[in-house]
XYZ file of C-alpha atoms in Angstrom:
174
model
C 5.855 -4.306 -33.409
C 6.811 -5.856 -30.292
C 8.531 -9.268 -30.287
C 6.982 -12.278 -28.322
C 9.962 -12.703 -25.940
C 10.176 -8.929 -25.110
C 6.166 -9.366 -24.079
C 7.133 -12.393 -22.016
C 10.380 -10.018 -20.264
C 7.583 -7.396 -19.863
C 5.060 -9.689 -18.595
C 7.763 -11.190 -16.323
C 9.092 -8.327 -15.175
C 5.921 -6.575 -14.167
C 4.606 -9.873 -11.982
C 8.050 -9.966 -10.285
C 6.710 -7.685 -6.838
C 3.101 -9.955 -7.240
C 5.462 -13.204 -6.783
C 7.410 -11.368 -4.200
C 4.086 -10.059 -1.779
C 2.836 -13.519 -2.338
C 6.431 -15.443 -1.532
C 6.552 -13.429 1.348
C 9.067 -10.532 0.432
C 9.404 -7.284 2.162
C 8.849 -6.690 5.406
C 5.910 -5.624 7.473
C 5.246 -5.039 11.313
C 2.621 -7.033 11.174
C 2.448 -10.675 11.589
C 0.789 -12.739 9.138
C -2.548 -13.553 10.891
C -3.312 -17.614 10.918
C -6.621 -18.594 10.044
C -7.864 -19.082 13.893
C -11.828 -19.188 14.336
C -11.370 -20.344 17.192
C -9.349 -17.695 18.780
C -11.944 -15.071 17.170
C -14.960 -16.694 18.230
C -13.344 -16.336 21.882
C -13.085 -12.464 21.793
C -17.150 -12.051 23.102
C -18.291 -13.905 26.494
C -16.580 -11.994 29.135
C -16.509 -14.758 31.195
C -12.392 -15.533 32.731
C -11.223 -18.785 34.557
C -7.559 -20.249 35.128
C -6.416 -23.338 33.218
C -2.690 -25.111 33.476
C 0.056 -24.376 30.679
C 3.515 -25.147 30.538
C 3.296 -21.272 32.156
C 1.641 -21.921 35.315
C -1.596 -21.287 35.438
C -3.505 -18.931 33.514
C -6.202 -16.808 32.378
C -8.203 -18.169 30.027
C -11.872 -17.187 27.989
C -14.676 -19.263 28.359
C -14.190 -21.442 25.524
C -10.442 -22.139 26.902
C -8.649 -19.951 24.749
C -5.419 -18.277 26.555
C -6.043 -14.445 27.571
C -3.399 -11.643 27.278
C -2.336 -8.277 28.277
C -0.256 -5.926 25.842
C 2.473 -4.130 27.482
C 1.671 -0.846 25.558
C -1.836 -0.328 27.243
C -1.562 2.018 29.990
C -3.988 3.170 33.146
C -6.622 0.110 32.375
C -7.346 1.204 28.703
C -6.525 -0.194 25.326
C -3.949 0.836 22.777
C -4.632 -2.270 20.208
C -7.520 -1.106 17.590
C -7.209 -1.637 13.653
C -4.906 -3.948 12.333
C -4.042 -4.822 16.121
C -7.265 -5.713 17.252
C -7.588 -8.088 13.689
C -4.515 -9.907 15.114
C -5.356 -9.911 18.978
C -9.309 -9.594 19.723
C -10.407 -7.948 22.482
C -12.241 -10.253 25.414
C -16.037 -8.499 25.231
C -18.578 -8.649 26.990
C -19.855 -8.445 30.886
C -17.190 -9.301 33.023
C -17.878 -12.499 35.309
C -15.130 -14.648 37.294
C -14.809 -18.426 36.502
C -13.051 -21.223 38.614
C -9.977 -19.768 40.016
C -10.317 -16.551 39.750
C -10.464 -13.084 42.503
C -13.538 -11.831 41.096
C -12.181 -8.236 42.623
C -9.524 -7.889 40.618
C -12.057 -8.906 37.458
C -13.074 -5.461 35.863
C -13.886 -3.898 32.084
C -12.877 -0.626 29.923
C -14.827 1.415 27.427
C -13.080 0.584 24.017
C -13.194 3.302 21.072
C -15.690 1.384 18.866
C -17.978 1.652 22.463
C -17.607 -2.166 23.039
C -17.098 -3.131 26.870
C -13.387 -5.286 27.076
C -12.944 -7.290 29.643
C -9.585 -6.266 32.220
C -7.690 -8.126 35.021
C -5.964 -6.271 37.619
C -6.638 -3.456 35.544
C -5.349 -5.404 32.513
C -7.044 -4.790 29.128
C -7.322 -8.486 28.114
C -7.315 -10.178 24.621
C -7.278 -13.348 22.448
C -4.623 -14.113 19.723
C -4.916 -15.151 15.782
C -2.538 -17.655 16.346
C -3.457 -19.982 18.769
C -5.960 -21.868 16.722
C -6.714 -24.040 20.322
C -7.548 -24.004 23.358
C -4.708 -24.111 25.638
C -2.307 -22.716 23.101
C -0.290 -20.185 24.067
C 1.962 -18.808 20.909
C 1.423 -15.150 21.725
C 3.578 -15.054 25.094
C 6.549 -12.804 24.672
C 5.403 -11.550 20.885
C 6.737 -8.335 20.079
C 4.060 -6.839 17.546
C 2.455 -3.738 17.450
C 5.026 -1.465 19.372
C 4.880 -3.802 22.424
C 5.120 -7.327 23.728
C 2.076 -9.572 24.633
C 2.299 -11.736 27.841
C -0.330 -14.265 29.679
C -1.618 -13.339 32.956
C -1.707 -15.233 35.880
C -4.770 -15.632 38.118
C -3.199 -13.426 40.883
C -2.492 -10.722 38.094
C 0.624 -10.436 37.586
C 2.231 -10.481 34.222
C 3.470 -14.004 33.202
C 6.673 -13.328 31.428
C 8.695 -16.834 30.907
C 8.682 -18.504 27.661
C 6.887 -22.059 27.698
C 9.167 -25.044 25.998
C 7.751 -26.680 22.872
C 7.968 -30.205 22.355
C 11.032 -29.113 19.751
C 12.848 -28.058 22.714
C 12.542 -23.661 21.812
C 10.587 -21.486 22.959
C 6.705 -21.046 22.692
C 7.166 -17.697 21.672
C 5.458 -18.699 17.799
C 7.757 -16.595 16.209
């Protein structure tokens, strides 16, 4: 018969890599996404204008959330799906230039699902998890997913200086 406190070791024991997952232990390549409705309600619209940031100006959805490019996408087409695209939605939708914009350089790329994303200077572009507002702008310089994530400005060229926070580091979010 087994003894109370040999249970309790057991039960203790057992629970110990719950606690850990839930404390945070191990690692993962993944960042833990925020809860951002926001940011997920701006992947759809297709509809890109400039707004000012501590970066300069830069792209931004319709609903003012910031717009970037991932560094691992190659020739205009998209290498986030899965767990990447969970993290950083895809802009969707029909491409159309807001205030500030060169509406040539505006364009859009057949993603695997079959869902049109919107592109930039031939830039695939996306929303991030983690800025839960508009104007927020924690994914520049993330390294996630094999690559790092950067704004773009209106011109189309690759933002890739880190914004100061109001705690004096970097806006980087991570």
């Amino acid at each position: 018969m087994t003894s109370i406190p040999r249970r309790a070791a057991l039960t203790a024991l057992l629970a110990l890599p719950l606690l850990a997952a839930a404390c945070g232990g191990g690692s993962s390549s993944a960042p833990v996404a925020p809860s951002a409705p926001a940011a997920a309600a701006a992947a759809n619209g297709g509809t890109v204008a400039t707004a000012s940031s501590p970066l300069g100006s830069i792209l931004v959805a319709q609903n003012g959330m910031t717009l970037y490019m991932f560094a691992r996408d190659q020739g205009g087409q998209s290498a986030c799906s899965g767990a990447c695209a969970k993290f950083w939605p895809p802009y969707t939708g029909t491409p159309k230039a807001g205030s500030g914009l060169t509406a040539s350089l505006l364009g859009s790329t057949m993603r695997t699902d079959g869902s049109t994303q919107v592109t930039y200077d031939g830039h695939p572009l996306y929303t991030y998890s983690g800025d839960p507002s508009p104007g927020d702008t924690n994914g520049q310089g993330v390294s996630t997913f094999g690559a790092l994530w950067w704004v773009v400005a209106p011109d189309g060229k690759v933002v890739k200086t880190a914004a100061q926070s109001s705690s004096g580091g970097t806006g980087y979010g991570y």
